[in-house]
CSV table of C-alpha atoms in Angstrom, one decimal:
chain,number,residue,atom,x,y,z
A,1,UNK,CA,162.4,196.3,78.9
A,2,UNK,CA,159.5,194.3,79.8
A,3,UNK,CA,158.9,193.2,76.2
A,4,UNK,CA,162.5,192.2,76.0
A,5,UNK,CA,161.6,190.1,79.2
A,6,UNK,CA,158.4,188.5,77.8
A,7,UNK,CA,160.3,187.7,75.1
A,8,UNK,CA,163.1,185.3,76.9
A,9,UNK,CA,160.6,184.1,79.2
A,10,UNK,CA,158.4,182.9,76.1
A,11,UNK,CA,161.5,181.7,74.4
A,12,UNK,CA,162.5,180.3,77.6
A,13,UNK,CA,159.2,178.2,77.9
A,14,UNK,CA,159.5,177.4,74.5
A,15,UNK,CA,163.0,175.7,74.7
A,16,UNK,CA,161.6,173.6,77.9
A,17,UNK,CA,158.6,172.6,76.2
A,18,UNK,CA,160.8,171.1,72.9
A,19,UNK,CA,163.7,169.8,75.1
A,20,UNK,CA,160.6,168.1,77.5
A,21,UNK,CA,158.9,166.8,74.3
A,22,UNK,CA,162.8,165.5,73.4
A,23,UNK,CA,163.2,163.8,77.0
A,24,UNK,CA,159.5,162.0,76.1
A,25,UNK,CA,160.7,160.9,73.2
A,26,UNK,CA,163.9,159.0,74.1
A,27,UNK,CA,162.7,157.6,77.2
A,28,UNK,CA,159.7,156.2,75.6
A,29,UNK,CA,162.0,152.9,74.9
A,30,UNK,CA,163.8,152.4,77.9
A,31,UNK,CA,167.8,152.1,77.8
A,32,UNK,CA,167.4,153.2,74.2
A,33,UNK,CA,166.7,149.0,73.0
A,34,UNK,CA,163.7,146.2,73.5
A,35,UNK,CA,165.2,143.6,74.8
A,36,UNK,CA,163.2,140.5,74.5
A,37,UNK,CA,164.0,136.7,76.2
A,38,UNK,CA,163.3,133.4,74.8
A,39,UNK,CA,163.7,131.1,78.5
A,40,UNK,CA,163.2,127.8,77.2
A,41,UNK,CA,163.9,124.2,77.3
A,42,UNK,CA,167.3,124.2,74.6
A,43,UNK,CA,168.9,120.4,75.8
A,44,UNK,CA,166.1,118.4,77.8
A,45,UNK,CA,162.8,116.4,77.0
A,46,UNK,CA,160.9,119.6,76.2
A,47,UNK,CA,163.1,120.7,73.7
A,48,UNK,CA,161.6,119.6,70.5
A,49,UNK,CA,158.5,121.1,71.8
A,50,UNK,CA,160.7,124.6,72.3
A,51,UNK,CA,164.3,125.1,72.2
A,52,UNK,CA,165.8,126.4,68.8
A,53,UNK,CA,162.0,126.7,67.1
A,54,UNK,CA,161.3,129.0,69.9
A,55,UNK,CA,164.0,131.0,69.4
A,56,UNK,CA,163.6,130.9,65.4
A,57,UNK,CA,160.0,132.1,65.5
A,58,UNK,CA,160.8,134.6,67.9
A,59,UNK,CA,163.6,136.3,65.3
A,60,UNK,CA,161.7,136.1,62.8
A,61,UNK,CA,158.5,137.9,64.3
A,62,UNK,CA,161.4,140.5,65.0
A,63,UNK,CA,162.7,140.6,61.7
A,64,UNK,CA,159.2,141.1,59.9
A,65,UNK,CA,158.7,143.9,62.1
A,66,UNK,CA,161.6,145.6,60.7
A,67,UNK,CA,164.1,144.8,63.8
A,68,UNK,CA,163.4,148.4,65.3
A,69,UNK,CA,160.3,149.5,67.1
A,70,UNK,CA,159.8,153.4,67.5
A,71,UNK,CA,163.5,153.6,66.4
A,72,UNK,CA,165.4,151.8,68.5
A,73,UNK,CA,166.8,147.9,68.1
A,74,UNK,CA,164.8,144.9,69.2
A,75,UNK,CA,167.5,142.9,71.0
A,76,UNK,CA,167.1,138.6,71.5
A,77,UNK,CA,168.4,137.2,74.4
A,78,UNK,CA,168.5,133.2,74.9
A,79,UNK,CA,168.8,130.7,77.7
A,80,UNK,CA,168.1,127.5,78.6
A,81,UNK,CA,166.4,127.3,82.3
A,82,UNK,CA,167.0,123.0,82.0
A,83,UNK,CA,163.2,122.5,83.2
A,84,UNK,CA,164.8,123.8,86.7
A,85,UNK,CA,162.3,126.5,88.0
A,86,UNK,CA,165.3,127.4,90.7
A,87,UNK,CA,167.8,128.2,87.4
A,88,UNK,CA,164.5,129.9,85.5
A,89,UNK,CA,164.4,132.5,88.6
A,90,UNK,CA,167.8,133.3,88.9
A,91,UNK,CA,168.1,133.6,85.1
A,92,UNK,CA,165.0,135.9,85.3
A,93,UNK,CA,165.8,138.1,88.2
A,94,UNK,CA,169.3,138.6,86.4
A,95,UNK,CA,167.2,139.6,82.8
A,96,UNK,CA,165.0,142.2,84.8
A,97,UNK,CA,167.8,143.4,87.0
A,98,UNK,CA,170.4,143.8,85.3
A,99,UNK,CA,169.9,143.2,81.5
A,100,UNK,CA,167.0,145.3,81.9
A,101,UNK,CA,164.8,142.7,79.5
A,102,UNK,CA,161.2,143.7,78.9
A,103,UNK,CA,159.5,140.8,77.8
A,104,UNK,CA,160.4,136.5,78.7
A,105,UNK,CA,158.8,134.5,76.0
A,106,UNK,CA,158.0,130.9,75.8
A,107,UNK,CA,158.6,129.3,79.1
A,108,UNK,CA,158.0,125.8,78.1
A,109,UNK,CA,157.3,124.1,81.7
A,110,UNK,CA,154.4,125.1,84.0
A,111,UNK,CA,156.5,125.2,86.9
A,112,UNK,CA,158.9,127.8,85.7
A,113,UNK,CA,155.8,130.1,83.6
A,114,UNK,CA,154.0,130.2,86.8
A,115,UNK,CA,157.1,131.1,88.5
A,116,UNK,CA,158.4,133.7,85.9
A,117,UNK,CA,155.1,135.2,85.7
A,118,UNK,CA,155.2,136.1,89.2
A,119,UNK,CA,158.6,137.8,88.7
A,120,UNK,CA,157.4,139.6,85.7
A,121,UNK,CA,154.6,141.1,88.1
A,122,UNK,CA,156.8,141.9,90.7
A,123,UNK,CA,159.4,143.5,88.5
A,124,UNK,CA,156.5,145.5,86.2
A,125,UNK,CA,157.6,143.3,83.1
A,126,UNK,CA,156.0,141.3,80.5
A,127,UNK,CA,156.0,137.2,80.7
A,128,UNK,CA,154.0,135.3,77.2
A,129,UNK,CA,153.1,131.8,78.0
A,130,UNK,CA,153.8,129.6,74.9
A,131,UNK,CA,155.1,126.4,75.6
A,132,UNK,CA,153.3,125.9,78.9
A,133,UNK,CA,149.7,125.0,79.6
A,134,UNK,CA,148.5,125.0,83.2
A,135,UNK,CA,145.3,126.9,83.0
A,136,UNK,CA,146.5,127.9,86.6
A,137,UNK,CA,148.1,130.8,84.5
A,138,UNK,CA,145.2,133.0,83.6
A,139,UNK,CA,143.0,131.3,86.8
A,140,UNK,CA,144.2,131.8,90.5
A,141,UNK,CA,148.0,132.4,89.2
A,142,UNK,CA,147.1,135.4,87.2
A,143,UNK,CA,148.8,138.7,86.7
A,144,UNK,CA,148.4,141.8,85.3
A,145,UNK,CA,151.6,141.5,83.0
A,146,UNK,CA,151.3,138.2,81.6
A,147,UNK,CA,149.4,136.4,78.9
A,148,UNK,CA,148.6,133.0,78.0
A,149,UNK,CA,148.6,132.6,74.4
A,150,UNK,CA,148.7,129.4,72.2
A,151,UNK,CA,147.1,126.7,74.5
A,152,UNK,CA,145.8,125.7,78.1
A,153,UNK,CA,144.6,122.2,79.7
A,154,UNK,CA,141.1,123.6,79.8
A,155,UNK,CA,141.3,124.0,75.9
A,156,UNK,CA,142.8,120.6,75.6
A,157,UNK,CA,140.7,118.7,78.1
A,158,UNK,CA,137.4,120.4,76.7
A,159,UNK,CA,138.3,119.2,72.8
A,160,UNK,CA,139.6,115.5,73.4
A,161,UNK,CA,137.5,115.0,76.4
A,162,UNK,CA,134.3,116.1,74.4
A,163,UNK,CA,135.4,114.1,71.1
A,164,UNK,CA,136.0,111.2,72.8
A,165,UNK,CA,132.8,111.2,74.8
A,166,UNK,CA,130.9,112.0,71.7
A,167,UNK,CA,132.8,108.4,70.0
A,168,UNK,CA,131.2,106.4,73.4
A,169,UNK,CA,134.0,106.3,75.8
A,170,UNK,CA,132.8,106.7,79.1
A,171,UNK,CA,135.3,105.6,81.4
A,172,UNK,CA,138.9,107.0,82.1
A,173,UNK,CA,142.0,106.5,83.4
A,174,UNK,CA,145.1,108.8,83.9
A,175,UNK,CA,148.9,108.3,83.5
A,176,UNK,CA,149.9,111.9,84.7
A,177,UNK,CA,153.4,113.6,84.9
A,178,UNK,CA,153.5,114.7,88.9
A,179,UNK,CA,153.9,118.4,88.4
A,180,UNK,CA,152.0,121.7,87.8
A,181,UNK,CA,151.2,121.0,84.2
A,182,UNK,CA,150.1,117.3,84.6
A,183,UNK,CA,148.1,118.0,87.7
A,184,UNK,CA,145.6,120.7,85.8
A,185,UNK,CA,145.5,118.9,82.5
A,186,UNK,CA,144.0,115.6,84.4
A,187,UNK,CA,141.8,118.0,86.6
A,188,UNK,CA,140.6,119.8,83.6
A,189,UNK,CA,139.9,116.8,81.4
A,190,UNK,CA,138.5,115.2,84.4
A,191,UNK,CA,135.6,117.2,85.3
A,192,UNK,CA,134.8,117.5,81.1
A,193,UNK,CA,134.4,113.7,81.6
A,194,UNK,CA,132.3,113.6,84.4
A,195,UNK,CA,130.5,116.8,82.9
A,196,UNK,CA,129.1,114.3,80.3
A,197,UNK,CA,128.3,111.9,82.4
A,198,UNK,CA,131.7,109.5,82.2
A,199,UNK,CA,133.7,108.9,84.9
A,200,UNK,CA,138.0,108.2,86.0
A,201,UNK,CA,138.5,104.7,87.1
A,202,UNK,CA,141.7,105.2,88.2
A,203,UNK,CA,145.0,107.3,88.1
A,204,UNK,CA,148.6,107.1,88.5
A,205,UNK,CA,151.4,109.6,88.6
A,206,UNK,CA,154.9,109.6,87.4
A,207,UNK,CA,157.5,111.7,87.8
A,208,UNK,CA,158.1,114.1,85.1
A,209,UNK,CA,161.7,112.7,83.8
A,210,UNK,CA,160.4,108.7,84.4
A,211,UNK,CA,161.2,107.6,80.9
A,212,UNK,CA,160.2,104.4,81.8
A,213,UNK,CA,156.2,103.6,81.9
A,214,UNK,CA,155.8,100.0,81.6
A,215,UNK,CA,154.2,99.4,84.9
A,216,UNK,CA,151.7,102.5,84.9
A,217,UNK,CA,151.0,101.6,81.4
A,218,UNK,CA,150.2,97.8,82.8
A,219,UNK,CA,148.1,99.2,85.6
A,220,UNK,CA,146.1,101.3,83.1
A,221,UNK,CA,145.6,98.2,80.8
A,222,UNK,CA,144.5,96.3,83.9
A,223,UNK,CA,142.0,98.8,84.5
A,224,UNK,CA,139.9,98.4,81.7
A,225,UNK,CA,139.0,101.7,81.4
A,226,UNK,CA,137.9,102.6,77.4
A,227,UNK,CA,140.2,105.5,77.6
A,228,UNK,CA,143.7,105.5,78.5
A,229,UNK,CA,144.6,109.0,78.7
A,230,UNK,CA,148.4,110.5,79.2
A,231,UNK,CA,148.4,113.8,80.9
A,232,UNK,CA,152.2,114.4,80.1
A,233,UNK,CA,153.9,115.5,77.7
A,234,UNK,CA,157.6,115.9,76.0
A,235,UNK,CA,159.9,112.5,75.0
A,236,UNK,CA,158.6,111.1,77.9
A,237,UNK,CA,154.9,111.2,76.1
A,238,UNK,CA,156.2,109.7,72.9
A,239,UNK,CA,157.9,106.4,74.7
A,240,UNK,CA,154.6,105.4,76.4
A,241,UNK,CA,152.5,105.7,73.2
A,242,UNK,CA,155.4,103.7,71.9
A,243,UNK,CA,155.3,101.3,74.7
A,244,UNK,CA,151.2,100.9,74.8
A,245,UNK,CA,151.4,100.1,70.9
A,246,UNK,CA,154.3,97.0,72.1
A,247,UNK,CA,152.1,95.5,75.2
A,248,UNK,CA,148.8,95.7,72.9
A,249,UNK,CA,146.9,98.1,74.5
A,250,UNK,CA,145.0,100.1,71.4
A,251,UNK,CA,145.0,96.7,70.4
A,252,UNK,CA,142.7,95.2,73.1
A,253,UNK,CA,140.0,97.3,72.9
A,254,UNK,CA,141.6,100.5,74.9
A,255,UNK,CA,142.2,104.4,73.2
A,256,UNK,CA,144.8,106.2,74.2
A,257,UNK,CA,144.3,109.6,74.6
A,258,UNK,CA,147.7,111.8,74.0
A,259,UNK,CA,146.0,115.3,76.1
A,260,UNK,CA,149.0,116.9,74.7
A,261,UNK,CA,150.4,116.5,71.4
A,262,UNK,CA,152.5,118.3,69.2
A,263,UNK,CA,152.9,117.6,65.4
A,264,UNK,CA,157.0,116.7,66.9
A,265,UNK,CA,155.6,114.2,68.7
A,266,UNK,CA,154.2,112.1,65.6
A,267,UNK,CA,157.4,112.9,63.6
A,268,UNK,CA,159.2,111.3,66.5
A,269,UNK,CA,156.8,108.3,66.4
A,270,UNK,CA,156.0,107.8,63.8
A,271,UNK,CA,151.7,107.3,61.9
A,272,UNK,CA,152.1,103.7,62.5
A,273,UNK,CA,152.0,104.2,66.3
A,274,UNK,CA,150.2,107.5,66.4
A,275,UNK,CA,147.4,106.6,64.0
A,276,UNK,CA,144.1,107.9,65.4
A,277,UNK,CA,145.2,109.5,67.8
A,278,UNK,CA,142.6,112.2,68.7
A,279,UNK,CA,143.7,115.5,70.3
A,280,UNK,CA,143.3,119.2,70.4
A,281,UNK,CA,145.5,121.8,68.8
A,282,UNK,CA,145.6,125.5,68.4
A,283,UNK,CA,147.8,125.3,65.4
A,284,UNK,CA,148.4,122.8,61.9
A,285,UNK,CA,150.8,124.0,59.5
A,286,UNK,CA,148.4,122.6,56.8
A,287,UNK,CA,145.0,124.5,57.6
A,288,UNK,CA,145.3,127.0,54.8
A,289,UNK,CA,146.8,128.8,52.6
A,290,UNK,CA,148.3,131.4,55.5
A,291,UNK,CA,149.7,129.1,57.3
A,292,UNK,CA,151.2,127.0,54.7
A,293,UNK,CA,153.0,130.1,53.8
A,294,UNK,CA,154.7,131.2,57.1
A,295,UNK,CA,155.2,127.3,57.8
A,296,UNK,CA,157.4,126.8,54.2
A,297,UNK,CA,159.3,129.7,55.7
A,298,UNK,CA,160.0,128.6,59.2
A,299,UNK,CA,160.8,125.2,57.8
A,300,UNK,CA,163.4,126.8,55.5
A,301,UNK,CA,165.3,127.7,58.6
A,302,UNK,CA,164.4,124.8,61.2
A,303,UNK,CA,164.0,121.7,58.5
A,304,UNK,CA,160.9,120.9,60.4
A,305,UNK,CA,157.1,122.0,60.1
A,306,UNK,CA,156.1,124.4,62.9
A,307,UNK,CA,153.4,123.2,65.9
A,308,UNK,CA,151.4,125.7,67.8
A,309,UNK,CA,154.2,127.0,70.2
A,310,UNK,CA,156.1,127.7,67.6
A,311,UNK,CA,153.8,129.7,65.8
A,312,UNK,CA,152.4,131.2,68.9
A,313,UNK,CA,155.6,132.3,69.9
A,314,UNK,CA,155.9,134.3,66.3
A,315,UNK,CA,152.5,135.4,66.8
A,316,UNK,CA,152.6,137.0,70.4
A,317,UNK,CA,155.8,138.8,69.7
A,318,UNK,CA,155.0,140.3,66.6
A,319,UNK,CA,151.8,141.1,68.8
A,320,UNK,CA,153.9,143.0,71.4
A,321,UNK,CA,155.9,145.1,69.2
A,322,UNK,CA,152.5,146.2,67.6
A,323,UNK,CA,151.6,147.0,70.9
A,324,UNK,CA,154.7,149.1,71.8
A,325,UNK,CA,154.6,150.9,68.8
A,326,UNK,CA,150.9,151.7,69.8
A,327,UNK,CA,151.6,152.6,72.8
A,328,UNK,CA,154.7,154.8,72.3
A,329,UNK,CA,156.8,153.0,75.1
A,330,UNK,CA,158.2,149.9,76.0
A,331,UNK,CA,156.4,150.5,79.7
A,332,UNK,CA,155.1,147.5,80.7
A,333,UNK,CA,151.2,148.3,81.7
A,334,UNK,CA,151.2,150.9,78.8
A,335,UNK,CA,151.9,147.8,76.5
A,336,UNK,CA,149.7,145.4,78.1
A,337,UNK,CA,146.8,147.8,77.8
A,338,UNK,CA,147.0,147.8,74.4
A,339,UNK,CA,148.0,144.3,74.2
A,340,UNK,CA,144.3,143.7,75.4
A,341,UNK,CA,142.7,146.2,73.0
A,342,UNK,CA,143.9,145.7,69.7
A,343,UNK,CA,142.6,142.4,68.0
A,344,UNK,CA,145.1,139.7,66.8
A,345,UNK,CA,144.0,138.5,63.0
A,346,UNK,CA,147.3,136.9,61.7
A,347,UNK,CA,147.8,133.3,60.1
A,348,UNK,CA,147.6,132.0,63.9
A,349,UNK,CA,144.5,133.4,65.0
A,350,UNK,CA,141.7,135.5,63.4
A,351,UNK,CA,139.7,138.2,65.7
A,352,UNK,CA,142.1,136.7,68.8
A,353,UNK,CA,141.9,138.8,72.0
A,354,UNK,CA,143.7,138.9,75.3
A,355,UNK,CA,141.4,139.1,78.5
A,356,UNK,CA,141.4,140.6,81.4
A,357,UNK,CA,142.9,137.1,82.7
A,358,UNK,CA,145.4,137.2,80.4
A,359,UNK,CA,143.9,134.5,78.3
A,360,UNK,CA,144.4,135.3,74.6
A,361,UNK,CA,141.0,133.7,73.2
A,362,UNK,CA,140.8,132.1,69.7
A,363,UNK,CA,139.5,129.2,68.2
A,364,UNK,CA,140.6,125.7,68.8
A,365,UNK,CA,141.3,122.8,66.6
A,366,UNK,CA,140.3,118.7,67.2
A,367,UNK,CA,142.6,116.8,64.7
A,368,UNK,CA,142.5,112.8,64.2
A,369,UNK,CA,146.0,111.4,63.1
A,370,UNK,CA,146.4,109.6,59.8
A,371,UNK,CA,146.7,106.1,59.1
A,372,UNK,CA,149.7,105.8,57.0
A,373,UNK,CA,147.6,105.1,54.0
A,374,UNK,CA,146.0,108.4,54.6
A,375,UNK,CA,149.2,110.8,54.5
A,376,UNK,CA,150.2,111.7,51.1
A,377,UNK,CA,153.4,113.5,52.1
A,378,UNK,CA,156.0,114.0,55.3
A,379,UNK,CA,154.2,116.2,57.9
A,380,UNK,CA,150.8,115.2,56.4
A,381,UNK,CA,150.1,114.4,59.5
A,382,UNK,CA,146.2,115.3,60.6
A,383,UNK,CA,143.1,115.4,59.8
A,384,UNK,CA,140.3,118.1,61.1
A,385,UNK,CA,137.3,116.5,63.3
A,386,UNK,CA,136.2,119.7,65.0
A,387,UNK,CA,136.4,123.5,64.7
A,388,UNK,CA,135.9,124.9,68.7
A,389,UNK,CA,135.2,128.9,68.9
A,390,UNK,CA,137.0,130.8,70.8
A,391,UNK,CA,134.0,131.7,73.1
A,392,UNK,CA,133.6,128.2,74.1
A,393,UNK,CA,137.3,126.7,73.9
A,394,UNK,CA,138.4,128.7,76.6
A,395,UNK,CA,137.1,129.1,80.8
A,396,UNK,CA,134.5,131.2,80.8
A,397,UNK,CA,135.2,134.6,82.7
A,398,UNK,CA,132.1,133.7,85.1
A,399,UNK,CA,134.4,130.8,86.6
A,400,UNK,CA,137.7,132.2,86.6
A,401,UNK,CA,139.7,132.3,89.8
A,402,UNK,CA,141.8,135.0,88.5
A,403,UNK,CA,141.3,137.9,91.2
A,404,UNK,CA,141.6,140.6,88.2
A,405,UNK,CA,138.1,139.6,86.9
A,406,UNK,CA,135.5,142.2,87.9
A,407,UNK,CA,132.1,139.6,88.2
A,408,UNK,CA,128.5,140.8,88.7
């Protein structure tokens, strides 16, 4: 009798233990799908810089992953937050609460990433910065469930502030869009300039939807300043490099400095008004033979060549699943944890890491655009100036302001 007894208790265990292992293994993905958002900008100024590409890298990281991760589907969800960080929130909240979404993606506009962030903390789920580039992000802003990926206005501000400083040009003035995004990249490029010895004659700031810039533009020509530099960004950064070409200001002696350009951008311009241009980039579809490869794909499906949010946003999801399929759950600090310890080496980045900040380090890029005579084809488009390392592209840990830094 006690045998029999041992035996059912053993079997007993036994059947606990397998249907325990069973429960671990279908809650490991929670609601039985990964559910992944693109909130990005799909009608206004930032949409060429987001928008459809966004969503196009993002399904195709999720198709070359196979569409399921530890079994279970990767779902895409899509909205447009119309550069309203009120409508990003509520469209958030919603995803987290009640779509049960585990990772936002993209978040073109400063305003909303440092807003969605936040959420992502509060709600233990996972925001990647893209399309945005305060540096706020992964300094006094920063969480524990978000990562900055492609770009940030320290990046930016330390490759064209430190190429154009090396060309002679001491003195600066700022057009700058008046919100999160404008503010840092203008501090940023600021103290680079005064750093190595140059100094800001002047600034003005305009709201972000002013597609009118003739009288800043005429204020900065009055300045004399040897660099006219637009901390801005979007359709509204492609009028007034339009508009300095018409009143003559490259012209008279001044260089404009675009501190954020995408490859879009110069399309939309055209090499006649964007020639020499210099600026800072994390990603050129032409670099090698990698990224030519995965750039002929994505333009298969957009018609246009891919610029670094696009690619990042391919990147940094691809990066993700990895990470859940590392980690054996969708559980948001289980994921980031291996976010942070496996190394990124893709056709965007080579030996790329994610900090403690959230910062995902990698080498930077300082480009020159073509004179016409120069490109040989459409979307030849830049050529390479400087290569910055990741170690010195990005902050440096000792001068963070994120509070998730341990320093000596």
């Amino acid at each position: 009798m006690k045998l029999r007894i041992g035996s059912v208790l053993i079997a007993t265990a036994m059947i606990l233990t397998v249907n325990g292992s069973a429960g671990a293994q279908t809650t490991a993905i929670s609601d039985g799908v990964v559910k992944i958002g693109v909130l990005t900008d799909m009608s206004g100024q930032f949409s060429h810089e987001s928008g459809e590409g966004a969503v196009t890298a993002v399904k195709m990281a999720v198709e070359d992953f196979g569409g399921k991760v530890l079994g279970k589907p990767i779902e895409v969800l899509v909205a447009d937050h119309q550069n309203k960080p009120d409508t990003a929130s509520a469209l958030a909240r919603r995803w987290f609460d009640v779509d049960h979404v585990d990772m936002i993606g993209n978040l073109i506009n400063s305003s909303i990433a440092l807003t969605v962030s936040g959420l992502a903390k509060e709600k233990n789920r996972i925001a990647i910065i893209n399309g945005s580039g305060s540096s706020r992000l992964t300094g006094d802003a920063c969480t524990p469930n978000s990562v900055h990926y492609a770009y940030d206005t320290y990046a930016l501000a330390r490759g064209t502030g430190s190429a154009l400083a090396k060309d002679g040009k001491k003195s600066w003035y700022f057009l700058t869009a008046d919100y999160a995004f404008g503010h840092a990249l203008e501090a940023d490029t600021s103290a680079v300039v005064k750093a190595l010895g140059g100094q800001v004659v002047g600034s003005t700031r305009y709201p972000p939807d002013s597609f009118d810039q003739s009288s800043f533009l005429l204020q900065a020509q009055s300045s004399k300043a040897q660099v006219v530099a637009l901390a801005g960004s979007g359709n509204v950064l492609v009028n007034s490099i339009k508009s300095a070409q018409e009143f003559g200001i490259p012209a008279g002696g001044q260089t404009l400095a675009g501190l954020l350009v995408w490859i879009t951008d110069i399309k939309s311009m055209g090499l006649s008004a964007a020639q020499g241009l210099v600026l800072t980039n994390a990603f050129y579809w032409d670099r090698d033979d990698e990224t030519r490869a995965w750039s002929r794909r994505f333009y298969e499906r957009m018609k246009r060549m891919p610029h670094m949010g696009d690619a990042g946003d391919y990147s940094s999801t691809l990066h993700y699943l990895q990470a859940i399929q590392a980690a054996g759950t969708d559980e948001a600090q289980a994921v980031m944890s291996k976010m942070r310890e496996i190394p990124i080496n893709d056709f965007f980045a080579k030996n790329g890491r994610i900090r403690e900040d959230g910062r995902m380090v990698h080498d930077m890029y300082v480009y020159e655009v073509k004179r016409p005579s120069e490109s040989k084809a459409d979307w030849d488009f830049y050529k390479l100036r400087e290569v910055i390392p990741g170690d010195q592209a990005f902050r440096p840990l000792k001068d963070s302001a994120c509070p998730l830094v341990k320093k000596d």
